[in-house]
Coordinates of N, CA and C in Angstrom, one line a residue:
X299 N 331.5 -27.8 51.8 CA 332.3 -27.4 52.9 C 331.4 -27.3 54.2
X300 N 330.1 -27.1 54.1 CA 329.1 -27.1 55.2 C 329.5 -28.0 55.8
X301 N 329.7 -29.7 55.4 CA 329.3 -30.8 56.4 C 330.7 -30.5 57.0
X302 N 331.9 -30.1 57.0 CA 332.8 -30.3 57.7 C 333.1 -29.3 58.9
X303 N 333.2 -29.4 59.6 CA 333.5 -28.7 61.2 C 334.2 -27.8 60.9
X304 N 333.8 -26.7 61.6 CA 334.8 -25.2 61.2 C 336.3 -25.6 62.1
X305 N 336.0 -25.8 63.1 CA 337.4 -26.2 63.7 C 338.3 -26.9 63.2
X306 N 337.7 -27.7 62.6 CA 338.7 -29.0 61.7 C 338.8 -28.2 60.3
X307 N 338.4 -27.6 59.4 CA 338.6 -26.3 58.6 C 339.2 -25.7 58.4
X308 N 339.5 -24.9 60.1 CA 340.5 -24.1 60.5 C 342.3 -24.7 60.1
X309 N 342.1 -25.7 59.9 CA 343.2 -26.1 60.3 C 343.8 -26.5 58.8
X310 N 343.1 -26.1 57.9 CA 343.3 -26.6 56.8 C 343.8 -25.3 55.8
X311 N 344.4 -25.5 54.6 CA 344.3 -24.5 53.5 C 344.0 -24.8 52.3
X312 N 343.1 -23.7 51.7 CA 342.7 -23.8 50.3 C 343.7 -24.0 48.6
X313 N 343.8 -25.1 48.2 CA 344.2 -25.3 47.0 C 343.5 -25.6 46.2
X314 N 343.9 -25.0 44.6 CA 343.0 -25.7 43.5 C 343.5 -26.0 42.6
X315 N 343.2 -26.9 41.5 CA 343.7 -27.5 40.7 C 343.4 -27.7 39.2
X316 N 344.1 -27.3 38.1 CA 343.4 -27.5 36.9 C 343.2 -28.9 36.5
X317 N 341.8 -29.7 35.3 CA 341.7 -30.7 35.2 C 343.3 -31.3 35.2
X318 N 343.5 -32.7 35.1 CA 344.5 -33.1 34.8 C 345.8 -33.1 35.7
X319 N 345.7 -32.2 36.7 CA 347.3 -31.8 37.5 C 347.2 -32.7 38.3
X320 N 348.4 -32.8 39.0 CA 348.3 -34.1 40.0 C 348.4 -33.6 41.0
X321 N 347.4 -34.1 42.1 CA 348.1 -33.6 44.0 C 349.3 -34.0 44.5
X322 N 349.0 -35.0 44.1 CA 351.0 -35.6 44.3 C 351.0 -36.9 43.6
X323 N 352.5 -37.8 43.6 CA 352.6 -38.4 43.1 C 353.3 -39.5 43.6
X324 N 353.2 -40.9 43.1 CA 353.2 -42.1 43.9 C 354.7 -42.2 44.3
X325 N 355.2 -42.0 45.8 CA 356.4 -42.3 46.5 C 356.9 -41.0 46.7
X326 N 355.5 -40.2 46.6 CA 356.2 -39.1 47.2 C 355.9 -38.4 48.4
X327 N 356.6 -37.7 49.5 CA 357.0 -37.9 50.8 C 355.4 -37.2 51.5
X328 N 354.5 -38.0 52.0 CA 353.6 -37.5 52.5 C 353.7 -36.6 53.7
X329 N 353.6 -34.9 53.4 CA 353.6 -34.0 54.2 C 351.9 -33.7 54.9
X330 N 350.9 -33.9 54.3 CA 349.9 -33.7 54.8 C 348.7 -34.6 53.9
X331 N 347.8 -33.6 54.3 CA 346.5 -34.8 53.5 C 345.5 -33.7 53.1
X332 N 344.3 -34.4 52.4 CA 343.5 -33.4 51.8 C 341.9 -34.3 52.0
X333 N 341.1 -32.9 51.4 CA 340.0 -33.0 51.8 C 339.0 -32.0 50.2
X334 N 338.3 -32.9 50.0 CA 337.5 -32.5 48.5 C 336.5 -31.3 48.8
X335 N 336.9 -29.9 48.3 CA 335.6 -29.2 48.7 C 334.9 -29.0 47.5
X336 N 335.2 -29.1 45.9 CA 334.2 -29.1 45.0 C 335.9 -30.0 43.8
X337 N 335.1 -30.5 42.8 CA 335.3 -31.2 42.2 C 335.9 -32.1 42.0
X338 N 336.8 -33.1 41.8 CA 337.0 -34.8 41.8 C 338.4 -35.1 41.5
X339 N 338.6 -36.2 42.1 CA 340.4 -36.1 42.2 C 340.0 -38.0 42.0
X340 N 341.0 -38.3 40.5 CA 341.1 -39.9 40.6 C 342.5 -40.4 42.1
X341 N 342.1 -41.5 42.1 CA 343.9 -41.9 43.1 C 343.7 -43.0 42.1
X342 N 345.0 -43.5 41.7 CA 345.3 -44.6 40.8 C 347.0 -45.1 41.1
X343 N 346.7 -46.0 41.0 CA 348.2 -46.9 40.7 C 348.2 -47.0 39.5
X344 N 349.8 -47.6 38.7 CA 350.2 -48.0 37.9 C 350.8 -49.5 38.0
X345 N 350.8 -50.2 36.6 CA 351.2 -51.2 36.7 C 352.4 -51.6 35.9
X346 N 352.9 -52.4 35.9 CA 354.6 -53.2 35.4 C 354.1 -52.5 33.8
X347 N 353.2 -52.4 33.3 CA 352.8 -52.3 31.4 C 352.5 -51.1 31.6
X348 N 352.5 -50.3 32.4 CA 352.2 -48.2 32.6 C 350.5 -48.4 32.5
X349 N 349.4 -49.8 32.8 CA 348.0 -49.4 32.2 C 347.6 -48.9 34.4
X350 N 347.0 -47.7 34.4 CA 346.0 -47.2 35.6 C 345.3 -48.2 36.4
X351 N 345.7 -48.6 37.0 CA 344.3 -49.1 38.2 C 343.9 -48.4 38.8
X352 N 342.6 -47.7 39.0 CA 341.8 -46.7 39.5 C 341.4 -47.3 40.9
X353 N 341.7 -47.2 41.9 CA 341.4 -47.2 43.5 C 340.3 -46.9 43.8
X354 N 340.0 -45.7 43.9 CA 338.7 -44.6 43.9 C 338.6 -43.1 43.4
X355 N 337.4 -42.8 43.1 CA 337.3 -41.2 43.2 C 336.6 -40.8 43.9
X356 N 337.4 -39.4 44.4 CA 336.7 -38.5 45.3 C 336.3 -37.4 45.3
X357 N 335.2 -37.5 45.7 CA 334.4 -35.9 45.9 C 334.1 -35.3 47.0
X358 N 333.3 -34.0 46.5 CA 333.2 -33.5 47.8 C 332.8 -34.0 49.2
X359 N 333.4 -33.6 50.4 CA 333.2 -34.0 51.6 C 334.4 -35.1 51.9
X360 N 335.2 -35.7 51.0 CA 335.4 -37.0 50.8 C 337.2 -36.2 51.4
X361 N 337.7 -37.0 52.5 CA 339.4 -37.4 52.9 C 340.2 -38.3 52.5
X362 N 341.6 -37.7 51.9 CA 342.3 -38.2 51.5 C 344.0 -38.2 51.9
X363 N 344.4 -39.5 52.0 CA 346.1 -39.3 52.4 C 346.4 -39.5 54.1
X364 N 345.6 -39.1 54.6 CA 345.3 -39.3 56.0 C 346.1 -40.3 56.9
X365 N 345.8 -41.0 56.8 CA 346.6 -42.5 57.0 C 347.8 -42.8 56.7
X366 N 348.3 -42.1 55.5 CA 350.0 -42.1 54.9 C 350.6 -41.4 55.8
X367 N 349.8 -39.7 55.9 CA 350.4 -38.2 56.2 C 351.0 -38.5 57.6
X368 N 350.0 -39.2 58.4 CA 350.2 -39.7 60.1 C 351.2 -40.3 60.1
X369 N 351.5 -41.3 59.7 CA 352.6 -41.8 59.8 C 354.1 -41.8 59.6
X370 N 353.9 -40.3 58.5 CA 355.0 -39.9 57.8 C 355.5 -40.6 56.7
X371 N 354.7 -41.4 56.0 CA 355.1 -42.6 55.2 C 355.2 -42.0 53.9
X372 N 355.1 -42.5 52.4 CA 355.1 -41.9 51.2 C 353.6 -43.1 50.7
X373 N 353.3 -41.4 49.7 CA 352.1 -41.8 49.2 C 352.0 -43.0 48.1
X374 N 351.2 -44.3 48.4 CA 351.3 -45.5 47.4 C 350.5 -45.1 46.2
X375 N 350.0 -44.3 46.1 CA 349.3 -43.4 44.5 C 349.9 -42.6 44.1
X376 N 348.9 -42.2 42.9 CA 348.7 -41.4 42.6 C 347.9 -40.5 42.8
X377 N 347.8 -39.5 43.1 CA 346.1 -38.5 43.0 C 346.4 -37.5 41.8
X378 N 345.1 -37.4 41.3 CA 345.2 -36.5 40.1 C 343.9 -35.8 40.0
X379 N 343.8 -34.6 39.6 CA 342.5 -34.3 39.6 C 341.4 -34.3 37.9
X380 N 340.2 -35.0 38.3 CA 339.3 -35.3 37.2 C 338.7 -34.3 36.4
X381 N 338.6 -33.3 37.2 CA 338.4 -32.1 36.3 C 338.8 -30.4 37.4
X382 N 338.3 -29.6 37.2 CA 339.2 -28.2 38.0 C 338.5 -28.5 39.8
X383 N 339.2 -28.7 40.4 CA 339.5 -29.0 41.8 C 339.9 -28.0 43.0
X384 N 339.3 -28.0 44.1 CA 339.5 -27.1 45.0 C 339.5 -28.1 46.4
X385 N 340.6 -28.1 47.1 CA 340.3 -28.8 48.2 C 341.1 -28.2 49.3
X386 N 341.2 -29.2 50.7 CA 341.9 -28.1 52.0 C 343.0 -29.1 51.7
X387 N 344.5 -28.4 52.0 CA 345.4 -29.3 52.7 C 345.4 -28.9 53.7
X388 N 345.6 -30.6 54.6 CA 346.1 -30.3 56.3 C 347.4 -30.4 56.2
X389 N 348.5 -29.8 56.4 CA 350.0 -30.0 56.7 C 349.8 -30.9 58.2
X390 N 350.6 -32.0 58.3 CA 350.5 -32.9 59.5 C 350.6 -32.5 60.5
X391 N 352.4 -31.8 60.5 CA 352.6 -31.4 62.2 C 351.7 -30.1 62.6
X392 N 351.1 -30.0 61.8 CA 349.9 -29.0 62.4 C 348.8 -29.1 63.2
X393 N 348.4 -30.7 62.1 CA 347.1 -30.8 62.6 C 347.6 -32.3 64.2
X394 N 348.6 -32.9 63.9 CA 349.3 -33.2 65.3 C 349.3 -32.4 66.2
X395 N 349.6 -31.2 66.2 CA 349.7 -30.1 67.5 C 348.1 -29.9 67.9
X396 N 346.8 -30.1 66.9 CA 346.1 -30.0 67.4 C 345.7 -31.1 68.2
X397 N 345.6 -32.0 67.7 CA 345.1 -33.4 68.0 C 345.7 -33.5 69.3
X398 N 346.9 -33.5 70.0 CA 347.1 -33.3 71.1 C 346.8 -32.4 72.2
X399 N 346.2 -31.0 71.6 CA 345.7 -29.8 72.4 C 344.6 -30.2 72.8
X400 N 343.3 -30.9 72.0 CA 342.2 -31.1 71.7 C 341.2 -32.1 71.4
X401 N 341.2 -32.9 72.5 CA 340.2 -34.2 72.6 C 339.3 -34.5 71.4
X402 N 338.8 -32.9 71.1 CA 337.4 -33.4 69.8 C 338.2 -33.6 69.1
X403 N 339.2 -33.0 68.4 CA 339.7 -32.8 67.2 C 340.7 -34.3 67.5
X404 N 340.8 -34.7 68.1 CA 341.4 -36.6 68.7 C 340.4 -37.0 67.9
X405 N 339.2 -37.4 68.5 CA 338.3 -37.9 68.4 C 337.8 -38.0 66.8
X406 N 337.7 -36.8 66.4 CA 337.6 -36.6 65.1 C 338.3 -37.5 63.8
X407 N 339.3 -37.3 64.4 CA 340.3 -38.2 63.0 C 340.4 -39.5 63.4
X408 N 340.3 -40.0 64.6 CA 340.3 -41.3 65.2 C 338.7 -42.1 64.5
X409 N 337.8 -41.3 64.5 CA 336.7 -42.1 63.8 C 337.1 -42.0 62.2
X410 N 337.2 -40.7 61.6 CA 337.7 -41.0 60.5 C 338.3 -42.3 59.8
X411 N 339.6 -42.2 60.5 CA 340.8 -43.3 60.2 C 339.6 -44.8 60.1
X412 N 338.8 -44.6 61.4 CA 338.0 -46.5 61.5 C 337.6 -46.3 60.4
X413 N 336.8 -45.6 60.0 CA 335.5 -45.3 58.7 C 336.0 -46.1 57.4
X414 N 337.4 -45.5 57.3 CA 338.0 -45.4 56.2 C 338.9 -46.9 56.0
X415 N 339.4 -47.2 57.5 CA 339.7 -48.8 57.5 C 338.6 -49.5 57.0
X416 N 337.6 -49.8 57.1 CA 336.5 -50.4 56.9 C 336.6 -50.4 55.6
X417 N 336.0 -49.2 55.1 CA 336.0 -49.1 53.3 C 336.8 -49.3 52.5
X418 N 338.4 -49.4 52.9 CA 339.6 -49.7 52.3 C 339.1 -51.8 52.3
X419 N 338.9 -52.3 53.5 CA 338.4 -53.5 53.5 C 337.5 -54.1 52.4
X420 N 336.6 -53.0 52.5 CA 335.7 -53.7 51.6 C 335.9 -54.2 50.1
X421 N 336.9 -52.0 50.0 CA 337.2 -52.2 48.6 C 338.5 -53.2 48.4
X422 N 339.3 -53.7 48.7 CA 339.7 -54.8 48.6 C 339.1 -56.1 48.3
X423 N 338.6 -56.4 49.3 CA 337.6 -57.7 49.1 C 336.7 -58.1 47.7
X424 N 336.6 -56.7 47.5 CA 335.4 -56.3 45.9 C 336.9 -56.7 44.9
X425 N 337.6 -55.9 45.3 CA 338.9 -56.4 43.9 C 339.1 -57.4 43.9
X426 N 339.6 -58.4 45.2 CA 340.4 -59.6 44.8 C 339.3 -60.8 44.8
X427 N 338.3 -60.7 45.0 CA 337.3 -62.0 45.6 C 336.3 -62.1 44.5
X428 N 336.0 -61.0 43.6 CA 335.1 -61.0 42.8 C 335.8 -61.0 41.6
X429 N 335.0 -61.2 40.6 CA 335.2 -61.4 39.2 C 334.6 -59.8 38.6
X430 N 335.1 -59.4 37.3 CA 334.3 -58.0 36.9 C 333.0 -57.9 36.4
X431 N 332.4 -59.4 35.7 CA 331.1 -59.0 35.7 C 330.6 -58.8 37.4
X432 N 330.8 -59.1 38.4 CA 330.4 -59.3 39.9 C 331.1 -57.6 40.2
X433 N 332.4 -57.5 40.0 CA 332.3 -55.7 40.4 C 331.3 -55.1 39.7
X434 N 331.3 -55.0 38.0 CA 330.1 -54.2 37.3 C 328.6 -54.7 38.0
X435 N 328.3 -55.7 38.7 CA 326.6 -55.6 38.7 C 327.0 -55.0 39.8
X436 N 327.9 -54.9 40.9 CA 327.8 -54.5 42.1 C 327.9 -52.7 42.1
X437 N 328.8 -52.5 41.2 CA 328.6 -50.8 40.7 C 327.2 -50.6 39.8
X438 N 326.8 -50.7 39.6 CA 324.9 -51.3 38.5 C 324.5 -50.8 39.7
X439 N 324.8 -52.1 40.4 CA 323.3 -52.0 41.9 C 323.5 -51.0 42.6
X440 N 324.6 -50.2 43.3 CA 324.8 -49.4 43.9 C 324.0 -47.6 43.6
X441 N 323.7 -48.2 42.2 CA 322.7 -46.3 41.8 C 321.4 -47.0 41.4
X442 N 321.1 -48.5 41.6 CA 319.7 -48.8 41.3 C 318.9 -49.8 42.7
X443 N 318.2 -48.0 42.7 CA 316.7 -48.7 43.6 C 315.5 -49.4 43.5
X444 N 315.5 -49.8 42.1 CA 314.2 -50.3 42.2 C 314.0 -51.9 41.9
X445 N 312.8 -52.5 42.3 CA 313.3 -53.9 42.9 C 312.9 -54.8 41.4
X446 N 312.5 -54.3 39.9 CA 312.4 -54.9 39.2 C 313.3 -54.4 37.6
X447 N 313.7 -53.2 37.5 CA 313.8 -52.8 36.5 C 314.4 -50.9 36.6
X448 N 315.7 -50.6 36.2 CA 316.1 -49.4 36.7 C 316.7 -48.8 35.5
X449 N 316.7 -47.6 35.1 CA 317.5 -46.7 34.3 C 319.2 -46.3 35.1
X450 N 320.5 -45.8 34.6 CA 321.4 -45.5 35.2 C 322.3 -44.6 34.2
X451 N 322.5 -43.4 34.6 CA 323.2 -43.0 33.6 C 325.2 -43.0 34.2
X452 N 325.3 -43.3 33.7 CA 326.9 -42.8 34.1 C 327.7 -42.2 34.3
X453 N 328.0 -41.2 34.8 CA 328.7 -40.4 35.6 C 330.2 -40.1 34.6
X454 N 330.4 -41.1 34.4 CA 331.5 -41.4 34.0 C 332.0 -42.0 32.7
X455 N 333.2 -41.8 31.7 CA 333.0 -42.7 30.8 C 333.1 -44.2 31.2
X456 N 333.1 -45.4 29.6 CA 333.8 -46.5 30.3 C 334.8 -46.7 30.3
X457 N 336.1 -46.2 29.4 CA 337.1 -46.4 30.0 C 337.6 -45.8 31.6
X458 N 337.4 -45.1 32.0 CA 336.9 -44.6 33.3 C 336.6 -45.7 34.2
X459 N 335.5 -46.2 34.1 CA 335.0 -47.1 34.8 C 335.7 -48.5 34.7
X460 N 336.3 -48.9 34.0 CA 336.9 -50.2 33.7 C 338.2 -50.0 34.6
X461 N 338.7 -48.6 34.2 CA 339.9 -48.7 35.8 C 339.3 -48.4 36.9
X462 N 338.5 -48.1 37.2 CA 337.6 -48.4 38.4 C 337.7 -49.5 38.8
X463 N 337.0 -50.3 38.4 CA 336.7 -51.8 38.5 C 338.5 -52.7 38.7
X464 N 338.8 -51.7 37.8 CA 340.4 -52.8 38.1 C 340.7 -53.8 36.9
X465 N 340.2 -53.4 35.6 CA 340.2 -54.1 34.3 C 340.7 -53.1 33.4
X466 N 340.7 -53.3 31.8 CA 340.8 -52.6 30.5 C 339.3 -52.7 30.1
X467 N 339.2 -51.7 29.3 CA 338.2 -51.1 27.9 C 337.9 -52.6 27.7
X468 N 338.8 -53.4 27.0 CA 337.7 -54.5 26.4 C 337.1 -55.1 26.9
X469 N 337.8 -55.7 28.4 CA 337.2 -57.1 29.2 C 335.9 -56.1 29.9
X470 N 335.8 -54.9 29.9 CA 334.5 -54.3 30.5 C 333.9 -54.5 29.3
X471 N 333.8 -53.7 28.3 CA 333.3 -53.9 27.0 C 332.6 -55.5 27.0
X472 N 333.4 -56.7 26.6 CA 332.9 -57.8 26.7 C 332.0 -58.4 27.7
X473 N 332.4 -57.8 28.9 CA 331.1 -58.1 29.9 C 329.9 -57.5 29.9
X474 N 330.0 -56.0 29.1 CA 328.4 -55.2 29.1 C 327.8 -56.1 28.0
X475 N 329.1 -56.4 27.0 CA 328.2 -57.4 25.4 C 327.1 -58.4 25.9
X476 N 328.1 -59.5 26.6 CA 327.5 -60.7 27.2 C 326.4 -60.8 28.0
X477 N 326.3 -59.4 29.1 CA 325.0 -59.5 29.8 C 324.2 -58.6 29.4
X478 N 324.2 -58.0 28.0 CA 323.3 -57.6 27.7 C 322.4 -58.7 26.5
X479 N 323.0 -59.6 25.8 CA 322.7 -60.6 25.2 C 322.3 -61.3 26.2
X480 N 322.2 -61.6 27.1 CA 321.8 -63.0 28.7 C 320.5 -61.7 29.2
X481 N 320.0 -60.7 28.6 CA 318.7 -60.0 28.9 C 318.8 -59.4 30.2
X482 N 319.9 -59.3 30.8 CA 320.3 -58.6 32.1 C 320.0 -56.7 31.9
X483 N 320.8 -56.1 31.1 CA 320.8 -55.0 31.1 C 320.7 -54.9 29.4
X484 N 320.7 -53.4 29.1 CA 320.8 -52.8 28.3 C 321.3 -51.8 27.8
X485 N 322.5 -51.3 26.9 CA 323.5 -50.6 27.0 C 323.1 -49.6 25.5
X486 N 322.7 -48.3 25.9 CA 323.0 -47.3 25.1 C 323.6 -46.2 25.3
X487 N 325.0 -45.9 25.2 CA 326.0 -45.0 25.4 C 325.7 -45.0 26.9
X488 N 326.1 -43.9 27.3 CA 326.2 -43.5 29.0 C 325.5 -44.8 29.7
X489 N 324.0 -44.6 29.2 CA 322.7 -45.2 29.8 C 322.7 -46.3 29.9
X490 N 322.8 -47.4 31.0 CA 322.6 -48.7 31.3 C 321.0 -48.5 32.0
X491 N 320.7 -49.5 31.0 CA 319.4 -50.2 31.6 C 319.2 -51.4 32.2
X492 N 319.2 -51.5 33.6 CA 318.8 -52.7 33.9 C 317.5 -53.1 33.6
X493 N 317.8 -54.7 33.5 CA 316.1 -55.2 33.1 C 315.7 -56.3 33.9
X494 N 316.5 -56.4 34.7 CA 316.2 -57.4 36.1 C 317.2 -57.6 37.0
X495 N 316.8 -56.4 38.2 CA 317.4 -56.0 39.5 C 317.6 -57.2 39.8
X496 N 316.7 -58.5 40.3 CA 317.2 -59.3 41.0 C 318.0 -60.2 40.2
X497 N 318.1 -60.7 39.0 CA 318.7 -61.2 38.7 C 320.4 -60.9 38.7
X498 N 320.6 -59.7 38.7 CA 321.5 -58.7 38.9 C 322.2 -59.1 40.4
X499 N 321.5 -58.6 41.4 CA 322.1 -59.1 42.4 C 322.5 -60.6 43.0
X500 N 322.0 -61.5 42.2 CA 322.3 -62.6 42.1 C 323.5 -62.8 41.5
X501 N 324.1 -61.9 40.6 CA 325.4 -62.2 40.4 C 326.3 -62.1 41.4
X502 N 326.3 -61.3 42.5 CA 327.3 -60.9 43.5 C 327.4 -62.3 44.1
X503 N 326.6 -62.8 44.5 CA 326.4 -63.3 45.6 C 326.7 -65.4 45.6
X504 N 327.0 -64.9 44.1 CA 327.3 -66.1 43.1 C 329.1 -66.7 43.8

């Protein structure tokens, strides 16, 4: 809660959440938006067969709904929270009344909203343009710094991660088999071992 502006704070209230409950749910009437002050909220879609496509997760510091709430539109997720959750709601026509009082607090959500255009961009582009071994090296590369050879533990299970990515359990499963047989990585529980960064990043770019 440090990095966030007390002003912009002010404006908000505290909720929290046990693992599993949902912030809201997909098509329902966006009254406000939220903001992560300690633990993790999945946002996921569903598909025609009920299996999760995982969008993103968020943590602390991290804004959510923003873009729906303004508009008064209904939320195209789900949000649910990953484990016990504490975050601010903004109710809209609130933080509207400021936004018009208040140039900074304009300013404020106006860079926001770009930040977040951008990253919605990207993560698009990562779903539709890339293949999943190409999303998994690109999540690989993203926690490894080093330029020949890196440890990574996972944060996360894999089925977790495979709706991340925007797949099922197996076809991730099948892709860690294969590049770990092709001498890329090495897979023991949590722990992915990379065993050649650059070869790795050569997948993306494929």
């Amino acid at each position: 809660m440090d990095d966030l502006d007390k002003k912009i704070a002010a404006l908000g209230t505290k909720r929290s959440y046990k693992k599993d409950a949902f912030l809201f749910l997909a098509e329902e009437d966006a009254r406000g938006f939220y903001y992560v002050i300690s633990g993790e909220v999945r946002i996921f879609r569903m598909d025609d067969s009920g299996r999760e496509i995982e969008i993103v997760r968020l943590r602390f510091g991290d804004f959510f709904g923003e873009a729906v709430a303004f508009v008064s539109g209904k939320f195209p997720a789900f949000a649910r929270a990953a484990r016990d959750t504490e975050v601010f709601f903004f109710e809209r026509t609130a933080v509207l009344r400021s936004i018009q009082a208040d140039p900074a607090v304009a300013e404020f959500f106006l860079v926001l909203l770009a930040n977040k255009c951008i990253l919605l961009n990207e993560r698009i582009e990562t779903l539709n343009m890339r293949t999943v071994r190409q999303r998994l090296a690109q999540y690989l590369l993203a926690f490894c710094s080093a330029e020949s050879s890196c440890a990574i533990d996972l944060a996360i299970k894999k089925s977790e991660l495979a709706k991340h990515l925007g797949t099922i359990s197996e076809t991730l499963s099948r892709t860690f088999r294969k590049m770990e047989r092709e001498g890329l990585i090495e897979v023991r529980g949590r722990r992915i071992r990379v065993l050649d960064c650059a070869r790795l990043r050569q997948e993306i770019s494929r």
